[in-house]
Amino acid sequence: DETIEEEVAEQKQQQPEQEEEEEKKEQKSNYQKTNLPSKDIPEPDIFSPSQSIMEIPDGAKKYQVTGSFKTHWKEYVQQPFVTKPVKIHDWKAEHKDQGALVDTIFANPAAPRRVYVALKIKRISDIDNVRETYRCRFHVYFNWMLTETEYLNYLEYSKTNNADRKSEWYPPFIPRYEFLNIVEEHLREEEEYGREGKYRVQRITDFDKELIGFDPKNAFFVRMKLEMDATFCEELELESFPVDVQDFSVVMREGWGSHKAIFVPEIRTRKPKPEKKDGGGDGDGKAKPEKKDERWKPSDFARVDPSFSVLDEWEFHNSRIEFRSSVPSESRSETQYFLLTIRFKMRRKWSVYFWNVVLYMFFITLMSMSCFALFDASIAGERMALAVTLLLTAVAFQDVVTAELPHVAYLTL
């Protein structure tokens, strides 16, 4: 009996160990099945954010753009798509029968998602020469085309959500934006479109059809608005101070990686108002029909309004927007990201420094010449005292000027 009890106790001790070993073997087998190439397991078209640029599936490599945005901008702007017949939610506005299948354009899930960006700069203020920072308030519009799965997900939510309630639908894909040179964040808010919530599903019919490569009237986009107010850093180049020109920038990066999402300009068009002519054209007082290239004009996707900017000693010169890709070797995961850089070229008002600094230093230096008028040997000590006093005055004034500038390792103008 004692022997039987010892064997039973030993079996109970070994049972958890055996179960743990079997579980480890099963996990190892599953890992090998999912990681080793197999004909039964197809390569995924959608990839996770942790995948690097070197791990892009073969089915998606053909959609990758390898050149720069400057030389291959048409390939960057055009969203690869597929056309599928589906039921649409705005069948009344499109004068369609309820439940009718309509050919709709969807984003290809295997291709990087084009995020069409438009922005407006509202205010630039608090430019600090010593800390090399400035404050900027702006809003950004993000627009991206839905895939078929995402749109069906939206339709399913619309059926269960009451039309009188605010929509709380979240798209399966949302751009990941981050600001690389931000110092302090004062406001970051994704604004709502009334009952449509933060993410409005709509048709954007005034996209340039020839440039984006598809008919925007047959596609659905998600539109999101970001309101941003923050302090950004910018290294100043002060070799030519105080007659210098500086570039103040905002660098925004798409966090998914360029294999999944890229920033591109929002290429929209606007129709100009027709000009009525009295007695022109066919003699009936009507305007002549406009040519095709005159009817639709490109709309600015970026605007800067310096009306409410507090620039003090600066004046706004111009601005530019840059789209580019990062270098994969700069990332630890060797992932390539897409960057959007907004640059404001500001020109310093040099007249302020001329009247308040240069002119005063000129008079101090001119007064030092009066030492040569004291040539009598009996007052040589007073001449030396005058020279030293003026020197100390110039040094003290120089300290005041230096306090207005950052500590740089070179001489300024």
XYZ file of N, CA, C and O in Angstrom, residues 196-392:
788
model
N -21.818 63.569 -37.233
C -20.979 62.605 -37.951
C -19.740 62.214 -37.163
O -19.002 61.327 -37.604
N -19.511 62.861 -36.032
C -18.386 62.496 -35.194
C -17.058 63.014 -35.720
O -16.996 63.945 -36.525
N -15.983 62.399 -35.258
C -14.644 62.846 -35.641
C -14.257 62.403 -37.039
O -13.371 62.999 -37.658
N -14.879 61.353 -37.525
C -14.481 60.783 -38.815
C -15.681 60.809 -39.750
O -16.602 60.006 -39.611
N -15.650 61.725 -40.692
C -16.765 61.894 -41.621
C -16.510 61.072 -42.886
O -15.448 61.195 -43.520
N -17.483 60.248 -43.245
C -17.407 59.468 -44.485
C -18.159 60.241 -45.554
O -19.354 60.522 -45.412
N -17.471 60.586 -46.639
C -18.077 61.435 -47.661
C -17.398 61.214 -49.004
O -16.345 60.580 -49.099
N -18.036 61.752 -50.021
C -17.430 61.795 -51.353
C -16.761 63.154 -51.516
O -17.351 64.179 -51.172
N -15.557 63.169 -52.036
C -14.867 64.416 -52.346
C -14.783 64.512 -53.865
O -13.869 63.978 -54.488
N -15.761 65.167 -54.431
C -15.943 65.123 -55.886
C -15.025 66.070 -56.646
O -14.907 65.945 -57.867
N -14.388 67.018 -55.952
C -13.564 67.998 -56.660
C -12.084 67.633 -56.662
O -11.240 68.485 -56.929
N -11.748 66.378 -56.375
C -10.377 65.930 -56.560
C -10.053 65.936 -58.054
O -10.922 65.696 -58.890
N -8.777 66.198 -58.365
C -8.347 66.209 -59.755
C -8.279 64.772 -60.275
O -7.391 64.002 -59.894
N -9.217 64.426 -61.129
C -9.353 63.049 -61.614
C -8.121 62.606 -62.383
O -7.679 61.456 -62.276
N -7.531 63.489 -63.176
C -6.388 63.109 -64.005
C -5.143 62.827 -63.167
O -4.332 61.980 -63.529
N -4.990 63.513 -62.049
C -3.785 63.348 -61.247
C -3.891 62.169 -60.281
O -2.911 61.449 -60.077
N -5.052 61.964 -59.673
C -5.177 60.879 -58.692
C -5.453 59.542 -59.353
O -5.328 58.498 -58.708
N -5.869 59.538 -60.628
C -5.980 58.287 -61.364
C -7.299 57.556 -61.244
O -7.412 56.426 -61.712
N -8.326 58.154 -60.615
C -9.632 57.508 -60.507
C -10.696 58.594 -60.405
O -10.387 59.779 -60.185
N -11.944 58.187 -60.572
C -13.052 59.125 -60.497
C -13.464 59.293 -59.027
O -13.995 58.358 -58.419
N -13.231 60.448 -58.418
C -13.540 60.609 -56.996
C -15.036 60.568 -56.689
O -15.424 60.365 -55.544
N -15.877 60.733 -57.701
C -17.322 60.689 -57.471
C -17.803 59.292 -57.097
O -18.880 59.148 -56.520
N -16.991 58.281 -57.428
C -17.376 56.893 -57.152
C -16.602 56.292 -55.983
O -16.545 55.069 -55.844
N -16.007 57.133 -55.149
C -15.205 56.648 -54.023
C -15.648 57.337 -52.737
O -16.190 58.444 -52.759
N -15.406 56.663 -51.624
C -15.725 57.215 -50.310
C -14.427 57.478 -49.551
O -13.536 56.621 -49.522
N -14.358 58.655 -48.944
C -13.192 59.064 -48.176
C -13.584 59.277 -46.713
O -14.734 59.599 -46.414
N -12.597 59.119 -45.854
C -12.743 59.517 -44.459
C -11.998 60.840 -44.294
O -10.851 60.968 -44.733
N -12.667 61.817 -43.679
C -12.066 63.134 -43.467
C -11.958 63.404 -41.973
O -12.924 63.234 -41.234
N -10.767 63.817 -41.555
C -10.501 64.115 -40.151
C -9.795 65.456 -40.053
O -8.932 65.783 -40.886
N -10.154 66.260 -39.047
C -9.551 67.571 -38.849
C -8.828 67.602 -37.511
O -9.412 67.298 -36.473
N -7.567 67.987 -37.539
C -6.743 68.091 -36.341
C -6.437 69.550 -36.059
O -5.903 70.256 -36.930
N -6.784 70.013 -34.864
C -6.439 71.369 -34.422
C -5.223 71.267 -33.511
O -5.218 70.521 -32.527
N -4.173 72.040 -33.842
C -2.895 71.901 -33.145
C -2.346 73.263 -32.752
O -2.379 74.213 -33.544
N -1.869 73.361 -31.512
C -1.195 74.554 -31.015
C -0.036 74.077 -30.154
O -0.243 73.428 -29.121
N 1.193 74.388 -30.576
C 2.353 73.840 -29.871
C 3.557 74.742 -30.074
O 3.578 75.620 -30.937
N 4.557 74.504 -29.232
C 5.848 75.182 -29.351
C 6.834 74.227 -30.003
O 6.966 73.076 -29.584
N 7.524 74.712 -31.027
C 8.468 73.896 -31.795
C 9.866 74.498 -31.671
O 10.031 75.698 -31.426
N 10.868 73.661 -31.854
C 12.262 74.112 -31.794
C 12.813 74.252 -33.206
O 12.403 73.542 -34.133
N 13.746 75.168 -33.357
C 14.378 75.400 -34.647
C 15.764 75.996 -34.396
O 15.896 77.058 -33.763
N 16.801 75.333 -34.865
C 18.159 75.837 -34.701
C 18.375 77.034 -35.621
O 18.206 76.931 -36.843
N 18.755 78.170 -35.030
C 18.938 79.401 -35.799
C 20.352 79.489 -36.349
O 21.323 79.100 -35.682
N 20.480 80.007 -37.544
C 21.777 80.249 -38.178
C 22.034 81.749 -38.133
O 21.441 82.522 -38.894
N 22.949 82.158 -37.234
C 23.091 83.576 -36.888
C 24.384 84.202 -37.396
O 24.826 85.225 -36.881
N 24.993 83.618 -38.406
C 26.224 84.210 -38.937
C 25.980 85.619 -39.471
O 26.850 86.484 -39.383
N 24.804 85.859 -40.032
C 24.496 87.161 -40.632
C 23.625 88.035 -39.737
O 23.050 89.019 -40.206
N 23.477 87.673 -38.476
C 22.679 88.476 -37.548
C 23.226 89.909 -37.497
O 24.438 90.114 -37.423
N 22.389 90.967 -37.562
C 20.916 90.976 -37.499
C 20.218 91.108 -38.862
O 19.047 91.443 -38.916
N 20.943 90.843 -39.955
C 20.326 90.928 -41.286
C 20.110 89.514 -41.823
O 20.380 89.231 -42.993
N 19.638 88.604 -40.964
C 19.509 87.204 -41.311
C 18.082 86.854 -41.705
O 17.132 87.577 -41.407
N 17.955 85.737 -42.377
C 16.670 85.149 -42.766
C 16.651 83.723 -42.225
O 17.601 82.963 -42.450
N 15.588 83.354 -41.527
C 15.511 82.054 -40.876
C 14.349 81.237 -41.431
O 13.334 81.782 -41.861
N 14.530 79.907 -41.413
C 13.476 78.962 -41.773
C 12.949 78.317 -40.498
O 13.683 77.570 -39.828
N 11.696 78.593 -40.154
C 11.043 77.947 -39.012
C 10.177 76.810 -39.561
O 9.352 77.037 -40.453
N 10.370 75.619 -39.039
C 9.753 74.438 -39.641
C 8.926 73.660 -38.630
O 9.157 73.719 -37.421
N 7.959 72.917 -39.176
C 7.170 71.932 -38.440
C 7.329 70.617 -39.184
O 6.957 70.516 -40.359
N 7.878 69.610 -38.523
C 8.145 68.318 -39.158
C 7.141 67.301 -38.627
O 7.125 67.005 -37.426
N 6.314 66.776 -39.516
C 5.307 65.779 -39.143
C 5.624 64.462 -39.837
O 5.890 64.430 -41.042
N 5.588 63.377 -39.075
C 5.928 62.050 -39.608
C 4.731 61.120 -39.513
O 3.988 61.146 -38.532
N 4.551 60.296 -40.547
C 3.519 59.268 -40.546
C 4.106 58.033 -39.862
O 5.088 57.463 -40.327
N 3.486 57.612 -38.750
C 4.097 56.606 -37.899
C 3.929 55.167 -38.335
O 4.583 54.284 -37.779
N 3.052 54.882 -39.312
C 2.866 53.498 -39.742
C 4.049 52.979 -40.558
O 4.272 51.781 -40.644
N 4.785 53.861 -41.189
C 5.823 53.450 -42.128
C 5.339 53.614 -43.545
O 4.147 53.474 -43.841
N 6.265 53.914 -44.462
C 5.879 54.215 -45.847
C 5.333 53.003 -46.585
O 4.763 53.144 -47.661
N 5.487 51.778 -46.034
C 4.925 50.606 -46.683
C 3.428 50.476 -46.408
O 2.756 49.659 -47.039
N 2.912 51.293 -45.468
C 1.495 51.200 -45.159
C 0.749 52.514 -45.379
O -0.439 52.509 -45.715
N 1.399 53.663 -45.201
C 0.729 54.955 -45.378
C 1.759 56.010 -45.730
O 2.887 55.985 -45.220
N 1.378 56.938 -46.600
C 2.249 58.048 -46.978
C 1.415 59.319 -47.059
O 0.226 59.285 -47.371
N 2.058 60.449 -46.757
C 1.418 61.747 -46.861
C 1.582 62.283 -48.283
O 2.690 62.273 -48.834
N 0.495 62.759 -48.857
C 0.524 63.389 -50.176
C -0.361 64.637 -50.134
O -1.263 64.734 -49.295
N -0.131 65.605 -51.018
C -0.968 66.815 -51.004
C -2.396 66.532 -51.454
O -2.642 65.653 -52.289
N -3.325 67.259 -50.887
C -4.734 67.156 -51.253
C -4.950 67.919 -52.569
O -5.060 69.142 -52.574
N -5.018 67.192 -53.660
C -5.104 67.813 -54.983
C -6.567 68.010 -55.342
O -7.211 67.150 -55.950
N -7.086 69.160 -54.965
C -8.479 69.485 -55.265
C -8.524 70.651 -56.243
O -7.557 71.401 -56.411
N -9.655 70.796 -56.886
C -9.838 71.864 -57.858
C -11.022 72.728 -57.443
O -11.880 72.309 -56.668
N -11.079 73.914 -57.960
C -12.196 74.815 -57.695
C -12.654 75.431 -59.005
O -11.865 75.699 -59.910
N -13.936 75.662 -59.097
C -14.518 76.224 -60.301
C -14.642 77.728 -60.155
O -15.333 78.218 -59.262
N -13.972 78.517 -61.015
C -14.080 79.973 -60.899
C -15.450 80.468 -61.336
O -16.152 79.823 -62.108
N -15.822 81.607 -60.787
C -17.104 82.193 -61.152
C -17.062 82.695 -62.596
O -16.108 83.352 -62.994
N -18.093 82.400 -63.380
C -18.095 82.858 -64.771
C -18.221 84.372 -64.853
O -18.947 85.000 -64.081
N -17.485 84.955 -65.771
C -17.537 86.394 -65.969
C -18.579 86.728 -67.035
O -18.494 86.265 -68.163
N -19.533 87.521 -66.610
C -20.586 87.925 -67.542
C -20.130 89.117 -68.371
O -19.571 90.069 -67.842
N -20.376 89.048 -69.637
C -19.978 90.121 -70.551
C -21.222 90.689 -71.229
O -22.077 89.946 -71.692
N -21.295 92.003 -71.260
C -22.427 92.675 -71.886
C -22.181 92.792 -73.381
O -21.232 93.456 -73.825
N -23.050 92.158 -74.110
C -22.974 92.290 -75.565
C -21.916 91.448 -76.212
O -21.680 91.567 -77.408
N -21.228 90.588 -75.464
C -20.176 89.769 -76.052
C -20.707 88.445 -76.534
O -21.887 88.122 -76.427
N -19.850 87.645 -77.086
C -20.193 86.284 -77.485
C -21.134 86.257 -78.663
O -20.836 86.768 -79.743
N -22.333 85.667 -78.456
C -23.277 85.478 -79.545
C -24.226 86.656 -79.709
O -25.200 86.568 -80.433
N -24.004 87.739 -78.988
C -24.858 88.906 -79.124
C -26.076 88.879 -78.229
O -26.905 89.782 -78.289
N -26.227 87.858 -77.378
C -27.383 87.788 -76.495
C -27.030 88.163 -75.055
O -27.811 87.946 -74.141
N -25.825 88.718 -74.834
C -25.418 89.145 -73.497
C -24.893 88.040 -72.628
O -24.556 88.279 -71.480
N -24.791 86.801 -73.125
C -24.297 85.681 -72.331
C -22.797 85.548 -72.496
O -22.222 85.937 -73.503
N -22.186 84.985 -71.463
C -20.735 84.808 -71.507
C -20.382 83.674 -72.450
O -21.151 82.733 -72.638
N -19.209 83.769 -73.031
C -18.736 82.709 -73.909
C -18.413 81.463 -73.090
O -17.983 81.560 -71.949
N -18.613 80.282 -73.660
C -18.260 79.065 -72.915
C -16.764 79.013 -72.663
O -15.963 79.272 -73.558
N -16.397 78.689 -71.435
C -14.994 78.670 -71.063
C -14.323 77.387 -71.530
O -14.974 76.360 -71.712
N -13.026 77.473 -71.732
C -12.264 76.302 -72.109
C -12.112 75.371 -70.917
O -12.274 75.773 -69.772
N -11.749 74.133 -71.186
C -11.661 73.139 -70.130
C -10.587 73.490 -69.111
O -10.770 73.359 -67.910
N -9.416 73.988 -69.588
C -8.345 74.290 -68.674
C -8.604 75.557 -67.869
O -7.943 75.815 -66.870
N -9.568 76.377 -68.315
C -9.905 77.583 -67.580
C -11.066 77.349 -66.617
O -11.287 78.150 -65.720
N -11.821 76.275 -66.806
C -12.996 76.044 -65.979
C -12.612 75.588 -64.586
O -13.181 76.022 -63.594
N -11.642 74.678 -64.498
C -11.236 74.149 -63.197
C -9.790 74.534 -62.925
O -8.918 74.306 -63.750
N -9.555 75.105 -61.781
C -8.218 75.529 -61.396
C -7.804 74.809 -60.110
O -8.640 74.518 -59.264
N -6.507 74.530 -59.960
C -6.074 73.839 -58.739
C -6.270 74.717 -57.514
O -6.068 75.926 -57.541
N -6.656 74.079 -56.427
C -6.870 74.773 -55.165
C -5.660 74.578 -54.267
O -5.037 73.512 -54.267
N -5.308 75.606 -53.507
C -4.153 75.526 -52.619
C -4.445 74.564 -51.471
O -5.441 74.711 -50.766
N -3.567 73.586 -51.284
C -3.765 72.638 -50.186
C -3.103 73.136 -48.898
O -3.317 72.557 -47.836
N -2.321 74.217 -48.994
C -1.682 74.796 -47.806
C -1.779 76.308 -47.877
O -1.467 76.908 -48.905
N -2.209 76.900 -46.773
C -2.346 78.349 -46.701
C -1.769 78.860 -45.389
O -1.851 78.184 -44.362
N -1.197 80.058 -45.458
C -0.647 80.712 -44.269
C -1.332 82.066 -44.136
O -1.309 82.874 -45.058
N -1.946 82.292 -42.977
C -2.618 83.556 -42.692
C -1.838 84.285 -41.594
O -1.996 83.972 -40.408
N -0.973 85.252 -41.967
C -0.173 85.948 -40.949
C -0.903 87.110 -40.280
O -0.278 87.876 -39.546
N -2.219 87.236 -40.520
C -2.961 88.384 -39.998
C -2.932 88.444 -38.479
O -2.806 89.524 -37.892
N -3.054 87.303 -37.811
C -3.120 87.269 -36.357
C -1.812 86.796 -35.731
O -1.779 86.416 -34.556
N -0.742 86.802 -36.510
C 0.562 86.401 -35.987
C 1.207 87.556 -35.237
O 1.080 88.721 -35.630
N 1.888 87.235 -34.154
C 2.617 88.224 -33.355
C 4.106 87.996 -33.623
O 4.732 87.129 -33.008
N 4.659 88.770 -34.553
C 6.011 88.512 -35.031
C 7.042 89.476 -34.454
O 8.242 89.218 -34.567
N 6.616 90.612 -33.897
C 7.523 91.573 -33.267
C 8.627 91.997 -34.239
O 8.391 92.785 -35.133
N 9.827 91.465 -34.033
C 10.975 91.904 -34.830
C 11.118 91.135 -36.142
O 12.130 91.273 -36.824
N 10.113 90.322 -36.491
C 10.177 89.515 -37.699
C 9.073 89.925 -38.670
O 8.054 90.472 -38.273
N 9.281 89.607 -39.928
C 8.247 89.773 -40.937
C 8.198 88.519 -41.804
O 9.228 87.951 -42.172
N 6.982 88.096 -42.087
C 6.785 86.854 -42.855
C 7.153 87.086 -44.314
O 6.714 88.048 -44.940
N 7.973 86.175 -44.853
C 8.426 86.315 -46.245
C 7.675 85.367 -47.172
O 6.968 85.798 -48.067
N 7.797 84.070 -46.973
C 7.054 83.078 -47.761
C 7.073 81.741 -47.020
O 7.626 81.633 -45.928
N 6.477 80.730 -47.631
C 6.415 79.395 -47.025
C 6.517 78.341 -48.118
O 6.268 78.624 -49.304
N 6.843 77.126 -47.704
C 6.923 76.004 -48.639
C 6.619 74.715 -47.892
O 6.832 74.606 -46.681
N 6.125 73.722 -48.633
C 5.788 72.408 -48.082
C 6.668 71.367 -48.763
O 6.799 71.370 -49.996
N 7.253 70.478 -47.985
C 8.128 69.438 -48.525
C 7.582 68.063 -48.154
O 7.180 67.834 -47.010
N 7.564 67.167 -49.126
C 7.195 65.766 -48.915
C 8.419 64.921 -49.237
O 8.993 65.034 -50.318
N 8.791 64.083 -48.305
C 9.979 63.241 -48.532
C 9.918 62.005 -47.643
O 9.094 61.917 -46.726
N 10.817 61.060 -47.928
C 10.921 59.832 -47.145
C 12.166 59.884 -46.280
O 13.170 60.506 -46.654
N 12.116 59.236 -45.138
C 13.274 59.173 -44.257
C 14.243 58.099 -44.742
O 13.894 57.243 -45.562
N 15.439 58.132 -44.206
C 16.451 57.128 -44.538
C 16.238 55.912 -43.633
O 16.227 56.046 -42.407
N 16.025 54.713 -44.195
C 15.747 53.530 -43.349
C 16.833 53.234 -42.337
O 16.550 52.748 -41.237
N 18.097 53.540 -42.654
C 19.186 53.227 -41.727
C 19.135 54.073 -40.463
O 19.758 53.732 -39.456
N 18.385 55.198 -40.488
C 18.269 56.038 -39.297
C 17.320 55.428 -38.270
O 17.309 55.861 -37.109
N 16.519 54.456 -38.678
C 15.585 53.792 -37.775
C 16.185 52.483 -37.288
O 16.844 51.763 -38.052
N 15.966 52.163 -36.014
C 16.507 50.925 -35.462
C 15.890 49.706 -36.124
O 16.537 48.666 -36.273
N 14.619 49.809 -36.523
C 13.951 48.702 -37.217
C 14.117 48.770 -38.726
O 13.506 47.981 -39.442
N 14.926 49.734 -39.206
C 15.161 49.931 -40.639
C 13.848 50.165 -41.386
O 13.654 49.682 -42.499
N 12.957 50.901 -40.745
C 11.674 51.238 -41.358
C 11.763 52.608 -41.996
O 12.325 53.536 -41.418
N 11.206 52.721 -43.171
C 11.178 54.004 -43.874
C 9.861 54.714 -43.580
O 8.791 54.134 -43.722
N 9.946 55.969 -43.153
C 8.769 56.760 -42.830
C 8.621 57.898 -43.833
O 9.601 58.329 -44.453
N 7.379 58.360 -43.965
C 7.135 59.493 -44.847
C 6.967 60.747 -44.002
O 6.264 60.732 -42.981
N 7.618 61.832 -44.439
C 7.661 63.069 -43.673
C 7.019 64.208 -44.453
O 7.125 64.282 -45.677
N 6.382 65.088 -43.711
C 5.841 66.331 -44.262
C 6.453 67.480 -43.457
O 6.339 67.512 -42.239
N 7.125 68.394 -44.153
C 7.794 69.519 -43.496
C 7.192 70.823 -43.983
O 7.125 71.070 -45.196
N 6.754 71.650 -43.035
C 6.232 72.976 -43.335
C 7.308 73.984 -42.954
O 7.762 74.006 -41.804
N 7.723 74.818 -43.883
C 8.767 75.803 -43.627
C 8.212 77.212 -43.808
O 7.575 77.506 -44.813
N 8.487 78.063 -42.809
C 8.139 79.474 -42.891
C 9.437 80.267 -42.974
O 10.260 80.201 -42.063
N 9.596 81.006 -44.030
C 10.789 81.839 -44.181
C 10.494 83.209 -43.586
O 9.636 83.942 -44.080
N 11.208 83.546 -42.515
C 11.008 84.800 -41.796
C 12.242 85.680 -41.936
O 13.383 85.193 -41.843
N 12.007 86.966 -42.147
C 13.092 87.921 -42.308
C 13.126 88.851 -41.090
O 12.113 89.436 -40.725
N 14.306 89.000 -40.487
C 14.424 89.824 -39.289
C 14.427 91.310 -39.659
O 15.039 91.714 -40.668
N 13.753 92.112 -38.856
C 13.727 93.560 -39.057
C 15.015 94.154 -38.483
O 15.130 94.436 -37.293
N 15.982 94.322 -39.352
C 17.313 94.745 -38.918
C 17.347 96.176 -38.422
O 18.248 96.559 -37.647
N 16.377 97.014 -38.811
C 16.404 98.422 -38.416
C 16.300 98.585 -36.899
O 16.839 99.542 -36.322
N 15.609 97.653 -36.236
C 15.495 97.706 -34.773
C 16.876 97.608 -34.136
O 17.221 98.355 -33.208
N 17.693 96.696 -34.620
C 19.033 96.517 -34.066
C 19.970 97.627 -34.510
O 20.919 97.979 -33.797
N 19.737 98.202 -35.671
C 20.594 99.288 -36.135
C 20.462 100.510 -35.229
O 21.462 101.096 -34.806
N 19.232 100.904 -34.914
C 19.010 102.099 -34.106
C 19.287 101.862 -32.628
O 19.725 102.785 -31.915
N 19.049 100.656 -32.138
C 19.197 100.390 -30.710
C 20.538 99.790 -30.317
O 20.894 99.810 -29.134
N 21.285 99.253 -31.273
C 22.554 98.600 -30.955
C 23.706 99.233 -31.730
O 24.664 99.763 -31.136
N 23.628 99.171 -33.043
C 24.745 99.632 -33.879
C 25.005 101.116 -33.663
O 26.173 101.552 -33.524
N 23.966 101.921 -33.628
C 24.156 103.365 -33.490
C 24.778 103.716 -32.140
O 25.674 104.568 -32.049
N 24.336 103.055 -31.067
C 24.895 103.328 -29.749
C 26.360 102.901 -29.679
O 27.198 103.599 -29.086
N 26.681 101.758 -30.257
C 28.079 101.316 -30.272
C 28.939 102.263 -31.097
O 30.118 102.502 -30.779
N 28.373 102.834 -32.132
C 29.118 103.791 -32.956
C 29.473 105.028 -32.133
O 30.615 105.530 -32.185
N 28.520 105.532 -31.348
C 28.792 106.722 -30.544
C 29.785 106.426 -29.430
O 30.644 107.264 -29.103
N 29.718 105.256 -28.822
C 30.688 104.895 -27.783
C 32.089 104.824 -28.373
O 33.074 105.305 -27.779
N 32.213 104.206 -29.544
C 33.520 104.117 -30.205
C 34.009 105.495 -30.615
O 35.214 105.816 -30.510
N 33.094 106.367 -31.084
C 33.483 107.719 -31.494
C 33.971 108.538 -30.296
O 34.950 109.313 -30.407
N 33.339 108.361 -29.150
C 33.751 109.097 -27.949
C 35.125 108.653 -27.470
O 35.849 109.423 -26.823
N 35.499 107.412 -27.767
C 36.829 106.956 -27.362
C 37.938 107.712 -28.088
O 39.083 107.782 -27.595
N 37.636 108.300 -29.241
C 38.635 109.079 -29.969
C 38.993 110.372 -29.235
O 40.026 110.990 -29.522
N 38.113 110.791 -28.299
C 38.397 112.020 -27.551
C 39.601 111.869 -26.624
O 40.130 112.869 -26.119
N 40.059 110.681 -26.387
C 41.237 110.469 -25.550
C 42.486 111.107 -26.164
O 43.404 111.539 -25.460
N 42.513 111.143 -27.490
C 43.686 111.720 -28.149
C 43.725 113.243 -28.007
O 44.755 113.869 -28.268
N 42.597 113.848 -27.625
C 42.597 115.299 -27.410
C 43.238 115.672 -26.082
O 43.628 116.828 -25.876
N 43.360 114.718 -25.169
C 43.988 114.972 -23.861
C 45.472 114.608 -23.958
O 45.906 113.530 -23.544
N 46.275 115.484 -24.574
C 47.684 115.176 -24.835
C 48.619 115.720 -23.760
O 49.819 115.479 -23.801
N 48.095 116.484 -22.791
C 48.951 117.026 -21.738
C 49.385 115.883 -20.814
O 48.579 115.051 -20.402
N 50.698 115.882 -20.503
C 51.238 114.802 -19.671
C 50.702 114.850 -18.264
O 50.635 113.810 -17.577
N 50.269 116.007 -17.806
C 49.786 116.120 -16.431
C 48.418 115.449 -16.233
O 48.025 115.146 -15.109
N 47.692 115.227 -17.296
C 46.368 114.599 -17.191
C 46.355 113.236 -17.893
O 45.343 112.792 -18.414
N 47.507 112.602 -17.933
C 47.603 111.282 -18.576
C 46.734 110.262 -17.845
O 46.134 109.366 -18.454
N 46.639 110.399 -16.510
C 45.794 109.479 -15.754
C 44.328 109.628 -16.093
O 43.595 108.626 -16.194
N 43.875 110.859 -16.307
C 42.479 111.082 -16.684
C 42.191 110.527 -18.078
O 41.102 110.015 -18.349
N 43.197 110.655 -18.968
C 43.010 110.088 -20.315
C 42.877 108.571 -20.253
O 42.042 107.977 -20.934
N 43.692 107.947 -19.426
C 43.591 106.494 -19.266
C 42.250 106.107 -18.634
O 41.614 105.120 -19.040
N 41.801 106.883 -17.648
C 40.525 106.588 -17.000
C 39.365 106.711 -17.984
O 38.422 105.906 -17.964
N 39.418 107.704 -18.851
C 38.368 107.873 -19.857
C 38.335 106.701 -20.830
O 37.266 106.192 -21.183
N 39.517 106.262 -21.256
C 39.584 105.134 -22.203
C 39.042 103.857 -21.564
O 38.287 103.091 -22.193
N 39.428 103.605 -20.295
C 38.961 102.396 -19.612
C 37.455 102.457 -19.382
O 36.742 101.446 -19.522
N 36.941 103.645 -19.037
C 35.501 103.796 -18.803
C 34.704 103.496 -20.063
O 33.677 102.793 -20.035
N 35.165 104.039 -21.188
C 34.467 103.784 -22.454
C 34.573 102.309 -22.861
O 33.646 101.742 -23.439
N 35.715 101.690 -22.552
C 35.863 100.259 -22.856
C 34.887 99.430 -22.036
O 34.241 98.512 -22.572
N 34.774 99.745 -20.744
C 33.842 99.007 -19.895
C 32.399 99.257 -20.324
O 31.556 98.354 -20.230
